[in-house]
Amino acid sequence: MDKTGQPNTMSHTASAMGRRWSFSIGTVKGTAVRIHATFLLLLAWAGLSGWLSAGPAAALHIVTLLVLVFVCVVLHEFGHIFAARRFGVRTPEVVLLPIGGVSRLERIPDEPRAEFVIAIAGPLVTLAIALVLLMVLGRMPTVEEIQQGQGWHGLMAQLAYVNIALFLFNLIPAFPMDGGRVLRAGLATWLGHTQGTRVAAGIGQACAVFLGLMGLLSGNIILVLVAVFVYFAAGSENGIVALRDITAGKPARDSMIDNFVRLHATDPVAAAASALIHSDQREFPVVNREGCLAGFLSRDGIIRALAGPGQDTAIAEVMQEIPQVSQWTRMDEIVPMLTGGAAAVGVADDDGRCLGYITWENLMEELMISRALRGRPSPGSTAPAKTGH
Ligand SMILES: [Zn+2]
């Protein structure tokens, strides 16, 4: 499985989780390889259960197999990463989760040919590994070899099988699988990026429904879970592209929240709690004496501060940092900040004073408004200029 650091709500949470519970095991040509703690838990669990059920040799076998699969997944990810480098896209890190690798590409080129090459490179690496293993084995492994997996020969048979399965799984034409991106790139060459994504997302969701039905009929609960995940991922990819489409080229001031309660850095947390009760805001920009943005405080942050440091603590001590942009910064630069994990983006006027802020929720509202206006039956109706093209 593959996810690029591209904006969708699921990878939004996944990226925050990925960073918090992972550690780096090395850097290859500027890309840090990080392992998620749950992957080590999986290794430990598999080793332990192998030992208990079939002894130390079985435990060693299963752990070796998992580590080799892990190496294959890393190679797959580096297929994407090196392909992306050819188009001038750097990848700061790749995180290994039990469900697969997540490469955090700085961006994915909208240009269909580039996206196609980057998306297909990973599965091609996986296919190459499978072919090399099959050549070494000299033939297709038998079902017994794969099930029993005895010795080095059995290990190679199992590894070849896993790589073939990974190759096929990744080519399912649905986001976030590589096949979804390959499909989108193909459709985008003659439909354009936005329309191509819409059609690709529809095909992906149809695939998800089919997978889900197969899972239900065969009683395979994992397949059903994968189908649900794929269904929502496809929808969210579609939403993101539509969002980029409606905000493209617009300055921050067109999308920011500019009617809001602000907190003062020197005030106590009690003042924040009071603002939470007396307004319908759930997050508050914090300003300093000059009116410049000093930080940000969410409802959860306020509750944590009340329970921890206490209501007399200065807000400055419990607030979080958020990125700040000028009111003229284009939304094209701001959307990736929010999908990259920022709680909000502060917007400053020309003198550096806090003018407003942008959150993921308010961008989603803008998207809903734009869709509602577009969905109006009379094509001649004049939509406000704000909805773009
Ligand atoms: Zn991939």
mmCIF file of C-alpha atoms and ligand atoms in Angstrom:
data_model
loop_
_atom_site.group_PDB
_atom_site.id
_atom_site.type_symbol
_atom_site.label_atom_id
_atom_site.label_comp_id
_atom_site.label_asym_id
_atom_site.label_seq_id
_atom_site.Cartn_x
_atom_site.Cartn_y
_atom_site.Cartn_z
ATOM 1 C CA MET A 1 0.000 0.000 0.000
ATOM 2 C CA ASP A 2 1.156 3.470 -0.644
ATOM 3 C CA LYS A 3 0.179 6.874 0.483
ATOM 4 C CA THR A 4 1.967 9.971 -0.461
ATOM 5 C CA GLY A 5 1.840 12.892 1.899
ATOM 6 C CA GLN A 6 -0.995 14.194 -0.110
ATOM 7 C CA PRO A 7 -3.874 15.899 1.492
ATOM 8 C CA ASN A 8 -6.712 13.808 2.688
ATOM 9 C CA THR A 9 -8.303 13.713 6.073
ATOM 10 C CA MET A 10 -7.225 10.175 6.751
ATOM 11 C CA SER A 11 -3.561 10.732 6.020
ATOM 12 C CA HIS A 12 -3.983 13.964 7.953
ATOM 13 C CA THR A 13 -4.426 11.944 11.140
ATOM 14 C CA ALA A 14 -2.139 9.170 9.949
ATOM 15 C CA SER A 15 0.713 11.608 9.412
ATOM 16 C CA ALA A 16 0.428 12.951 12.946
ATOM 17 C CA MET A 17 0.312 9.399 14.297
ATOM 18 C CA GLY A 18 3.151 8.307 12.036
ATOM 19 C CA ARG A 19 5.536 10.886 13.353
ATOM 20 C CA ARG A 20 4.748 10.572 17.013
ATOM 21 C CA TRP A 21 5.290 6.833 17.300
ATOM 22 C CA SER A 22 8.092 6.257 14.825
ATOM 23 C CA PHE A 23 11.864 6.458 14.921
ATOM 24 C CA SER A 24 14.484 6.813 12.234
ATOM 25 C CA ILE A 25 16.734 3.871 11.342
ATOM 26 C CA GLY A 26 18.787 5.720 8.744
ATOM 27 C CA THR A 27 18.778 8.103 5.814
ATOM 28 C CA VAL A 28 19.124 7.212 2.132
ATOM 29 C CA LYS A 29 19.922 10.114 -0.217
ATOM 30 C CA GLY A 30 18.046 12.636 1.896
ATOM 31 C CA THR A 31 15.076 10.418 2.786
ATOM 32 C CA ALA A 32 14.803 9.312 6.405
ATOM 33 C CA VAL A 33 13.528 5.739 6.826
ATOM 34 C CA ARG A 34 11.349 5.604 9.915
ATOM 35 C CA ILE A 35 9.792 2.570 11.568
ATOM 36 C CA HIS A 36 6.504 2.878 13.367
ATOM 37 C CA ALA A 37 6.453 1.380 16.863
ATOM 38 C CA THR A 38 3.448 -0.792 15.971
ATOM 39 C CA PHE A 39 5.570 -2.549 13.343
ATOM 40 C CA LEU A 40 7.970 -3.663 16.093
ATOM 41 C CA LEU A 41 4.977 -4.780 18.156
ATOM 42 C CA LEU A 42 3.852 -6.879 15.194
ATOM 43 C CA LEU A 43 7.342 -8.441 14.964
ATOM 44 C CA ALA A 44 7.378 -9.211 18.682
ATOM 45 C CA TRP A 45 3.848 -10.621 18.607
ATOM 46 C CA ALA A 46 4.557 -12.810 15.558
ATOM 47 C CA GLY A 47 7.835 -14.064 17.061
ATOM 48 C CA LEU A 48 6.254 -14.852 20.395
ATOM 49 C CA SER A 49 3.215 -16.635 18.997
ATOM 50 C CA GLY A 50 5.463 -18.596 16.594
ATOM 51 C CA TRP A 51 7.669 -19.663 19.502
ATOM 52 C CA LEU A 52 4.723 -20.712 21.682
ATOM 53 C CA SER A 53 2.999 -22.707 18.954
ATOM 54 C CA ALA A 54 5.957 -24.287 17.120
ATOM 55 C CA GLY A 55 9.206 -23.526 18.927
ATOM 56 C CA PRO A 56 12.208 -21.240 18.401
ATOM 57 C CA ALA A 57 12.925 -22.262 14.786
ATOM 58 C CA ALA A 58 9.406 -21.266 13.748
ATOM 59 C CA ALA A 59 9.756 -17.976 15.628
ATOM 60 C CA LEU A 60 13.030 -17.216 13.816
ATOM 61 C CA HIS A 61 11.411 -18.095 10.487
ATOM 62 C CA ILE A 62 8.408 -15.814 10.886
ATOM 63 C CA VAL A 63 10.495 -12.883 12.175
ATOM 64 C CA THR A 64 12.990 -13.298 9.284
ATOM 65 C CA LEU A 65 10.110 -13.398 6.791
ATOM 66 C CA LEU A 66 8.545 -10.232 8.233
ATOM 67 C CA VAL A 67 11.881 -8.384 8.178
ATOM 68 C CA LEU A 68 12.428 -9.428 4.536
ATOM 69 C CA VAL A 69 8.894 -8.309 3.624
ATOM 70 C CA PHE A 70 9.716 -5.030 5.353
ATOM 71 C CA VAL A 71 12.846 -4.676 3.181
ATOM 72 C CA CYS A 72 10.757 -5.357 0.051
ATOM 73 C CA VAL A 73 8.236 -2.688 1.081
ATOM 74 C CA VAL A 74 11.074 -0.197 1.631
ATOM 75 C CA LEU A 75 12.434 -1.012 -1.845
ATOM 76 C CA HIS A 76 8.933 -0.486 -3.281
ATOM 77 C CA GLU A 77 8.732 2.920 -1.597
ATOM 78 C CA PHE A 78 12.175 3.868 -2.891
ATOM 79 C CA GLY A 79 10.894 3.035 -6.375
ATOM 80 C CA HIS A 80 8.410 5.902 -5.923
ATOM 81 C CA ILE A 81 10.973 8.110 -4.210
ATOM 82 C CA PHE A 82 13.673 7.800 -6.878
ATOM 83 C CA ALA A 83 11.103 8.254 -9.650
ATOM 84 C CA ALA A 84 9.881 11.410 -7.899
ATOM 85 C CA ARG A 85 13.447 12.744 -7.729
ATOM 86 C CA ARG A 86 13.615 12.623 -11.499
ATOM 87 C CA PHE A 87 10.798 15.196 -11.514
ATOM 88 C CA GLY A 88 12.513 17.343 -8.903
ATOM 89 C CA VAL A 89 10.312 16.187 -6.003
ATOM 90 C CA ARG A 90 12.141 15.455 -2.762
ATOM 91 C CA THR A 91 10.861 13.014 -0.131
ATOM 92 C CA PRO A 92 11.905 13.939 3.407
ATOM 93 C CA GLU A 93 10.784 10.670 4.973
ATOM 94 C CA VAL A 94 9.188 7.280 4.537
ATOM 95 C CA VAL A 95 7.372 5.667 7.479
ATOM 96 C CA LEU A 96 6.905 1.907 7.739
ATOM 97 C CA LEU A 97 3.589 0.903 9.293
ATOM 98 C CA PRO A 98 2.309 -2.661 9.725
ATOM 99 C CA ILE A 99 -0.060 -1.968 6.795
ATOM 100 C CA GLY A 100 2.741 -0.833 4.485
ATOM 101 C CA GLY A 101 4.940 2.105 3.650
ATOM 102 C CA VAL A 102 3.961 5.747 3.618
ATOM 103 C CA SER A 103 6.249 8.011 1.592
ATOM 104 C CA ARG A 104 5.922 11.659 2.385
ATOM 105 C CA LEU A 105 6.538 13.266 -0.979
ATOM 106 C CA GLU A 106 6.807 17.047 -0.830
ATOM 107 C CA ARG A 107 4.198 17.236 -3.552
ATOM 108 C CA ILE A 108 2.784 15.138 -6.376
ATOM 109 C CA PRO A 109 3.130 16.775 -9.748
ATOM 110 C CA ASP A 110 -0.254 17.482 -11.372
ATOM 111 C CA GLU A 111 1.349 16.686 -14.686
ATOM 112 C CA PRO A 112 -0.143 13.270 -15.643
ATOM 113 C CA ARG A 113 3.054 11.786 -17.065
ATOM 114 C CA ALA A 114 5.016 12.556 -13.892
ATOM 115 C CA GLU A 115 2.276 11.140 -11.660
ATOM 116 C CA PHE A 116 2.066 8.040 -13.812
ATOM 117 C CA VAL A 117 5.813 7.370 -13.672
ATOM 118 C CA ILE A 118 5.994 7.987 -9.902
ATOM 119 C CA ALA A 119 2.949 5.789 -9.186
ATOM 120 C CA ILE A 120 3.985 2.870 -11.392
ATOM 121 C CA ALA A 121 7.630 2.801 -10.193
ATOM 122 C CA GLY A 122 6.751 1.196 -6.834
ATOM 123 C CA PRO A 123 4.759 -1.771 -8.213
ATOM 124 C CA LEU A 124 7.446 -2.295 -10.878
ATOM 125 C CA VAL A 125 10.069 -2.681 -8.141
ATOM 126 C CA THR A 126 7.806 -5.193 -6.357
ATOM 127 C CA LEU A 127 7.285 -7.106 -9.601
ATOM 128 C CA ALA A 128 11.055 -7.133 -10.250
ATOM 129 C CA ILE A 129 11.712 -8.576 -6.767
ATOM 130 C CA ALA A 130 9.095 -11.289 -7.348
ATOM 131 C CA LEU A 131 10.605 -12.186 -10.745
ATOM 132 C CA VAL A 132 14.152 -12.373 -9.331
ATOM 133 C CA LEU A 133 12.936 -14.659 -6.523
ATOM 134 C CA LEU A 134 11.078 -16.872 -9.014
ATOM 135 C CA MET A 135 14.195 -17.067 -11.184
ATOM 136 C CA VAL A 136 16.295 -18.117 -8.194
ATOM 137 C CA LEU A 137 13.648 -20.714 -7.269
ATOM 138 C CA GLY A 138 13.537 -21.872 -10.892
ATOM 139 C CA ARG A 139 9.732 -22.345 -10.933
ATOM 140 C CA MET A 140 6.442 -21.223 -9.403
ATOM 141 C CA PRO A 141 6.322 -22.212 -5.735
ATOM 142 C CA THR A 142 3.738 -24.859 -4.811
ATOM 143 C CA VAL A 143 0.978 -24.250 -2.288
ATOM 144 C CA GLU A 144 2.692 -26.641 0.177
ATOM 145 C CA GLU A 145 5.967 -24.737 -0.076
ATOM 146 C CA ILE A 146 4.201 -21.471 0.664
ATOM 147 C CA GLN A 147 2.159 -22.911 3.544
ATOM 148 C CA GLN A 148 4.989 -24.852 5.194
ATOM 149 C CA GLY A 149 7.811 -22.492 4.240
ATOM 150 C CA GLN A 150 10.631 -24.790 5.309
ATOM 151 C CA GLY A 151 14.229 -23.592 5.173
ATOM 152 C CA TRP A 152 15.637 -20.955 2.842
ATOM 153 C CA HIS A 153 13.794 -22.408 -0.119
ATOM 154 C CA GLY A 154 10.428 -22.110 1.630
ATOM 155 C CA LEU A 155 11.299 -18.610 2.814
ATOM 156 C CA MET A 156 12.032 -17.500 -0.756
ATOM 157 C CA ALA A 157 8.812 -19.137 -1.985
ATOM 158 C CA GLN A 158 6.838 -17.225 0.656
ATOM 159 C CA LEU A 159 8.605 -13.970 -0.135
ATOM 160 C CA ALA A 160 7.893 -14.379 -3.863
ATOM 161 C CA TYR A 161 4.224 -15.047 -3.037
ATOM 162 C CA VAL A 162 4.008 -11.947 -0.805
ATOM 163 C CA ASN A 163 5.552 -9.761 -3.512
ATOM 164 C CA ILE A 164 3.151 -11.031 -6.162
ATOM 165 C CA ALA A 165 0.239 -10.367 -3.787
ATOM 166 C CA LEU A 166 1.606 -6.861 -3.030
ATOM 167 C CA PHE A 167 1.975 -6.168 -6.745
ATOM 168 C CA LEU A 168 -1.629 -7.172 -7.486
ATOM 169 C CA PHE A 169 -3.014 -5.379 -4.435
ATOM 170 C CA ASN A 170 -1.219 -2.154 -5.357
ATOM 171 C CA LEU A 171 -2.643 -2.232 -8.852
ATOM 172 C CA ILE A 172 -6.264 -2.169 -7.642
ATOM 173 C CA PRO A 173 -7.462 0.970 -9.451
ATOM 174 C CA ALA A 174 -8.507 2.873 -6.315
ATOM 175 C CA PHE A 175 -6.937 5.494 -4.064
ATOM 176 C CA PRO A 176 -4.754 5.277 -2.070
ATOM 177 C CA MET A 177 -3.335 2.319 -3.967
ATOM 178 C CA ASP A 178 -0.793 3.029 -6.695
ATOM 179 C CA GLY A 179 -3.299 1.707 -9.237
ATOM 180 C CA GLY A 180 -5.640 4.588 -8.352
ATOM 181 C CA ARG A 181 -2.936 7.128 -9.176
ATOM 182 C CA VAL A 182 -2.011 5.326 -12.388
ATOM 183 C CA LEU A 183 -5.681 5.419 -13.393
ATOM 184 C CA ARG A 184 -6.057 9.081 -12.476
ATOM 185 C CA ALA A 185 -2.929 9.998 -14.447
ATOM 186 C CA GLY A 186 -4.314 8.145 -17.466
ATOM 187 C CA LEU A 187 -7.734 9.821 -17.223
ATOM 188 C CA ALA A 188 -6.205 13.234 -16.505
ATOM 189 C CA THR A 189 -4.389 13.309 -19.841
ATOM 190 C CA TRP A 190 -7.706 13.796 -21.637
ATOM 191 C CA LEU A 191 -10.131 14.867 -18.871
ATOM 192 C CA GLY A 192 -7.918 17.228 -16.896
ATOM 193 C CA HIS A 193 -6.811 16.783 -13.292
ATOM 194 C CA THR A 194 -10.075 17.581 -11.498
ATOM 195 C CA GLN A 195 -12.430 15.680 -13.791
ATOM 196 C CA GLY A 196 -9.935 12.811 -14.106
ATOM 197 C CA THR A 197 -9.824 12.530 -10.314
ATOM 198 C CA ARG A 198 -13.611 12.552 -10.092
ATOM 199 C CA VAL A 199 -13.933 9.667 -12.544
ATOM 200 C CA ALA A 200 -11.014 7.766 -10.954
ATOM 201 C CA ALA A 201 -12.575 8.199 -7.507
ATOM 202 C CA GLY A 202 -15.877 6.833 -8.828
ATOM 203 C CA ILE A 203 -14.146 3.780 -10.311
ATOM 204 C CA GLY A 204 -12.235 3.334 -7.034
ATOM 205 C CA GLN A 205 -15.453 3.419 -5.024
ATOM 206 C CA ALA A 206 -17.054 0.891 -7.365
ATOM 207 C CA CYS A 207 -13.996 -1.355 -6.814
ATOM 208 C CA ALA A 208 -14.391 -0.879 -3.070
ATOM 209 C CA VAL A 209 -18.043 -1.948 -3.197
ATOM 210 C CA PHE A 210 -17.043 -5.017 -5.226
ATOM 211 C CA LEU A 211 -14.234 -5.879 -2.763
ATOM 212 C CA GLY A 212 -16.610 -5.393 0.157
ATOM 213 C CA LEU A 213 -19.210 -7.720 -1.375
ATOM 214 C CA MET A 214 -16.536 -10.344 -2.055
ATOM 215 C CA GLY A 215 -15.384 -10.014 1.538
ATOM 216 C CA LEU A 216 -18.921 -10.400 2.868
ATOM 217 C CA LEU A 217 -19.702 -13.395 0.658
ATOM 218 C CA SER A 218 -16.457 -15.173 1.537
ATOM 219 C CA GLY A 219 -16.607 -14.160 5.197
ATOM 220 C CA ASN A 220 -13.254 -12.356 4.923
ATOM 221 C CA ILE A 221 -13.503 -9.520 7.443
ATOM 222 C CA ILE A 222 -10.097 -8.037 6.487
ATOM 223 C CA LEU A 223 -11.248 -7.607 2.897
ATOM 224 C CA VAL A 224 -14.369 -5.816 4.153
ATOM 225 C CA LEU A 225 -12.236 -3.451 6.264
ATOM 226 C CA VAL A 226 -9.919 -2.742 3.311
ATOM 227 C CA ALA A 227 -12.984 -2.023 1.163
ATOM 228 C CA VAL A 228 -14.375 0.480 3.676
ATOM 229 C CA PHE A 229 -10.970 2.183 3.897
ATOM 230 C CA VAL A 230 -10.620 2.351 0.103
ATOM 231 C CA TYR A 231 -14.154 3.715 -0.268
ATOM 232 C CA PHE A 232 -13.500 6.664 2.017
ATOM 233 C CA ALA A 233 -9.969 7.295 0.756
ATOM 234 C CA ALA A 234 -11.292 7.614 -2.800
ATOM 235 C CA GLY A 235 -13.918 10.114 -1.694
ATOM 236 C CA SER A 236 -11.429 12.174 0.254
ATOM 237 C CA GLU A 237 -8.943 12.294 -2.630
ATOM 238 C CA ASN A 238 -11.752 13.651 -4.766
ATOM 239 C CA GLY A 239 -12.564 16.292 -2.120
ATOM 240 C CA ILE A 240 -8.971 17.435 -1.872
ATOM 241 C CA VAL A 241 -8.548 17.926 -5.585
ATOM 242 C CA ALA A 242 -11.834 19.827 -5.721
ATOM 243 C CA LEU A 243 -10.626 21.951 -2.797
ATOM 244 C CA ARG A 244 -7.356 22.777 -4.531
ATOM 245 C CA ASP A 245 -9.349 23.582 -7.617
ATOM 246 C CA ILE A 246 -11.676 26.127 -5.979
ATOM 247 C CA THR A 247 -8.949 27.827 -3.914
ATOM 248 C CA ALA A 248 -6.189 27.826 -6.547
ATOM 249 C CA GLY A 249 -4.641 31.242 -7.031
ATOM 250 C CA LYS A 250 -6.739 32.915 -4.338
ATOM 251 C CA PRO A 251 -5.074 34.884 -1.540
ATOM 252 C CA ALA A 252 -5.363 33.800 2.103
ATOM 253 C CA ARG A 253 -7.612 36.748 2.957
ATOM 254 C CA ASP A 254 -10.388 35.336 0.726
ATOM 255 C CA SER A 255 -10.652 32.109 2.741
ATOM 256 C CA MET A 256 -9.741 33.140 6.274
ATOM 257 C CA ILE A 257 -11.970 33.410 9.327
ATOM 258 C CA ASP A 258 -11.881 37.133 10.107
ATOM 259 C CA ASN A 259 -14.698 37.431 12.618
ATOM 260 C CA PHE A 260 -13.394 35.792 15.785
ATOM 261 C CA VAL A 261 -12.490 36.107 19.433
ATOM 262 C CA ARG A 262 -8.765 36.369 20.086
ATOM 263 C CA LEU A 263 -6.914 35.553 23.287
ATOM 264 C CA HIS A 264 -3.996 37.479 24.764
ATOM 265 C CA ALA A 265 -0.773 35.668 25.499
ATOM 266 C CA THR A 266 -0.402 37.248 28.946
ATOM 267 C CA ASP A 267 -3.966 36.427 30.075
ATOM 268 C CA PRO A 268 -4.556 33.384 32.305
ATOM 269 C CA VAL A 269 -6.044 30.110 31.023
ATOM 270 C CA ALA A 270 -9.238 31.056 32.907
ATOM 271 C CA ALA A 271 -9.823 33.790 30.286
ATOM 272 C CA ALA A 272 -9.534 31.149 27.542
ATOM 273 C CA ALA A 273 -12.039 28.921 29.351
ATOM 274 C CA SER A 274 -14.418 31.872 29.595
ATOM 275 C CA ALA A 275 -14.029 32.595 25.864
ATOM 276 C CA LEU A 276 -14.799 28.950 25.145
ATOM 277 C CA ILE A 277 -18.083 29.212 27.026
ATOM 278 C CA HIS A 278 -19.158 32.626 25.733
ATOM 279 C CA SER A 279 -18.400 32.134 22.045
ATOM 280 C CA ASP A 280 -19.080 29.301 19.608
ATOM 281 C CA GLN A 281 -15.407 29.095 18.638
ATOM 282 C CA ARG A 282 -13.530 25.902 19.377
ATOM 283 C CA GLU A 283 -10.091 27.311 18.657
ATOM 284 C CA PHE A 284 -8.530 30.667 19.358
ATOM 285 C CA PRO A 285 -5.638 32.616 17.888
ATOM 286 C CA VAL A 286 -3.439 34.076 20.637
ATOM 287 C CA VAL A 287 -1.949 37.552 20.102
ATOM 288 C CA ASN A 288 0.773 39.491 21.882
ATOM 289 C CA ARG A 289 0.638 43.117 23.026
ATOM 290 C CA GLU A 290 1.310 44.420 19.500
ATOM 291 C CA GLY A 291 -1.587 42.370 18.101
ATOM 292 C CA CYS A 292 0.727 39.963 16.274
ATOM 293 C CA LEU A 293 0.003 36.252 16.295
ATOM 294 C CA ALA A 294 1.820 34.539 19.158
ATOM 295 C CA GLY A 295 0.230 31.093 19.040
ATOM 296 C CA PHE A 296 -2.954 29.096 18.968
ATOM 297 C CA LEU A 297 -5.110 27.385 21.560
ATOM 298 C CA SER A 298 -7.729 24.724 20.815
ATOM 299 C CA ARG A 299 -10.596 23.538 23.007
ATOM 300 C CA ASP A 300 -8.650 20.382 23.857
ATOM 301 C CA GLY A 301 -5.620 22.516 24.701
ATOM 302 C CA ILE A 302 -7.724 24.648 27.057
ATOM 303 C CA ILE A 303 -9.191 21.572 28.779
ATOM 304 C CA ARG A 304 -5.721 19.991 29.131
ATOM 305 C CA ALA A 305 -4.327 23.257 30.550
ATOM 306 C CA LEU A 306 -7.165 23.494 33.089
ATOM 307 C CA ALA A 307 -6.598 19.913 34.220
ATOM 308 C CA GLY A 308 -2.804 20.234 34.214
ATOM 309 C CA PRO A 309 -1.019 23.552 34.837
ATOM 310 C CA GLY A 310 -4.251 25.177 36.108
ATOM 311 C CA GLN A 311 -6.386 28.193 35.288
ATOM 312 C CA ASP A 312 -3.919 30.803 36.603
ATOM 313 C CA THR A 313 -1.192 29.795 34.141
ATOM 314 C CA ALA A 314 -0.476 32.312 31.372
ATOM 315 C CA ILE A 315 -1.897 31.317 27.995
ATOM 316 C CA ALA A 316 1.591 31.851 26.494
ATOM 317 C CA GLU A 317 2.808 28.804 28.406
ATOM 318 C CA VAL A 318 0.181 26.361 27.117
ATOM 319 C CA MET A 319 -0.502 27.600 23.563
ATOM 320 C CA GLN A 320 0.796 25.781 20.495
ATOM 321 C CA GLU A 321 2.703 27.191 17.534
ATOM 322 C CA ILE A 322 1.097 27.481 14.117
ATOM 323 C CA PRO A 323 2.512 28.678 10.795
ATOM 324 C CA GLN A 324 1.759 32.250 9.802
ATOM 325 C CA VAL A 325 1.365 33.687 6.309
ATOM 326 C CA SER A 326 0.703 37.084 4.784
ATOM 327 C CA GLN A 327 -2.856 37.950 3.738
ATOM 328 C CA TRP A 328 -1.642 37.818 0.130
ATOM 329 C CA THR A 329 -0.116 34.319 0.349
ATOM 330 C CA ARG A 330 -1.823 32.072 -2.154
ATOM 331 C CA MET A 331 -3.996 29.194 -0.965
ATOM 332 C CA ASP A 332 -1.911 26.799 -3.059
ATOM 333 C CA GLU A 333 0.790 27.154 -0.389
ATOM 334 C CA ILE A 334 -1.592 27.051 2.573
ATOM 335 C CA VAL A 335 -3.580 23.866 1.819
ATOM 336 C CA PRO A 336 -0.419 21.681 2.106
ATOM 337 C CA MET A 337 0.380 23.267 5.507
ATOM 338 C CA LEU A 338 -3.007 22.167 6.856
ATOM 339 C CA THR A 339 -2.781 18.701 5.368
ATOM 340 C CA GLY A 340 0.780 18.458 6.684
ATOM 341 C CA GLY A 341 -0.533 18.570 10.250
ATOM 342 C CA ALA A 342 -0.823 22.273 11.177
ATOM 343 C CA ALA A 343 -3.826 22.891 13.471
ATOM 344 C CA ALA A 344 -4.459 26.194 11.689
ATOM 345 C CA VAL A 345 -2.625 28.824 9.669
ATOM 346 C CA GLY A 346 -2.509 32.402 10.978
ATOM 347 C CA VAL A 347 -2.970 35.234 8.508
ATOM 348 C CA ALA A 348 -1.195 38.555 9.097
ATOM 349 C CA ASP A 349 -1.874 41.999 7.604
ATOM 350 C CA ASP A 350 0.880 44.031 5.955
ATOM 351 C CA ASP A 351 2.099 45.275 9.357
ATOM 352 C CA GLY A 352 2.334 41.733 10.744
ATOM 353 C CA ARG A 353 -0.756 41.975 12.948
ATOM 354 C CA CYS A 354 -3.105 39.011 13.230
ATOM 355 C CA LEU A 355 -5.896 39.456 10.700
ATOM 356 C CA GLY A 356 -7.501 36.020 10.734
ATOM 357 C CA TYR A 357 -6.840 32.303 10.515
ATOM 358 C CA ILE A 358 -7.635 29.324 8.314
ATOM 359 C CA THR A 359 -8.602 25.862 9.527
ATOM 360 C CA TRP A 360 -9.340 22.605 7.761
ATOM 361 C CA GLU A 361 -13.001 22.877 8.772
ATOM 362 C CA ASN A 362 -13.490 26.275 7.210
ATOM 363 C CA LEU A 363 -11.919 25.078 3.948
ATOM 364 C CA MET A 364 -14.345 22.148 3.976
ATOM 365 C CA GLU A 365 -17.225 24.611 4.411
ATOM 366 C CA GLU A 366 -15.942 26.600 1.449
ATOM 367 C CA LEU A 367 -15.902 23.395 -0.578
ATOM 368 C CA MET A 368 -19.478 22.520 0.417
ATOM 369 C CA ILE A 369 -20.660 26.029 -0.511
ATOM 370 C CA SER A 370 -18.932 25.834 -3.860
ATOM 371 C CA ARG A 371 -20.450 22.428 -4.605
ATOM 372 C CA ALA A 372 -23.927 23.577 -3.592
ATOM 373 C CA LEU A 373 -23.676 26.578 -5.910
ATOM 374 C CA ARG A 374 -22.400 24.458 -8.776
ATOM 375 C CA GLY A 375 -25.154 21.910 -8.265
ATOM 376 C CA ARG A 376 -27.863 24.527 -8.883
ATOM 377 C CA PRO A 377 -30.112 23.440 -11.737
ATOM 378 C CA SER A 378 -30.167 26.717 -13.715
ATOM 379 C CA PRO A 379 -26.818 26.974 -15.511
ATOM 380 C CA GLY A 380 -27.364 30.627 -16.331
ATOM 381 C CA SER A 381 -27.592 31.664 -12.677
ATOM 382 C CA THR A 382 -24.845 33.989 -11.573
ATOM 383 C CA ALA A 383 -22.729 32.362 -8.923
ATOM 384 C CA PRO A 384 -20.609 34.696 -6.811
ATOM 385 C CA ALA A 385 -17.114 35.256 -8.195
ATOM 386 C CA LYS A 386 -15.763 33.609 -5.045
ATOM 387 C CA THR A 387 -16.574 30.097 -6.252
ATOM 388 C CA GLY A 388 -14.027 30.357 -9.041
ATOM 389 C CA HIS A 389 -14.304 28.387 -12.244
HETATM 390 ZN ZN ZN B 1 3.360 2.161 -3.840
#
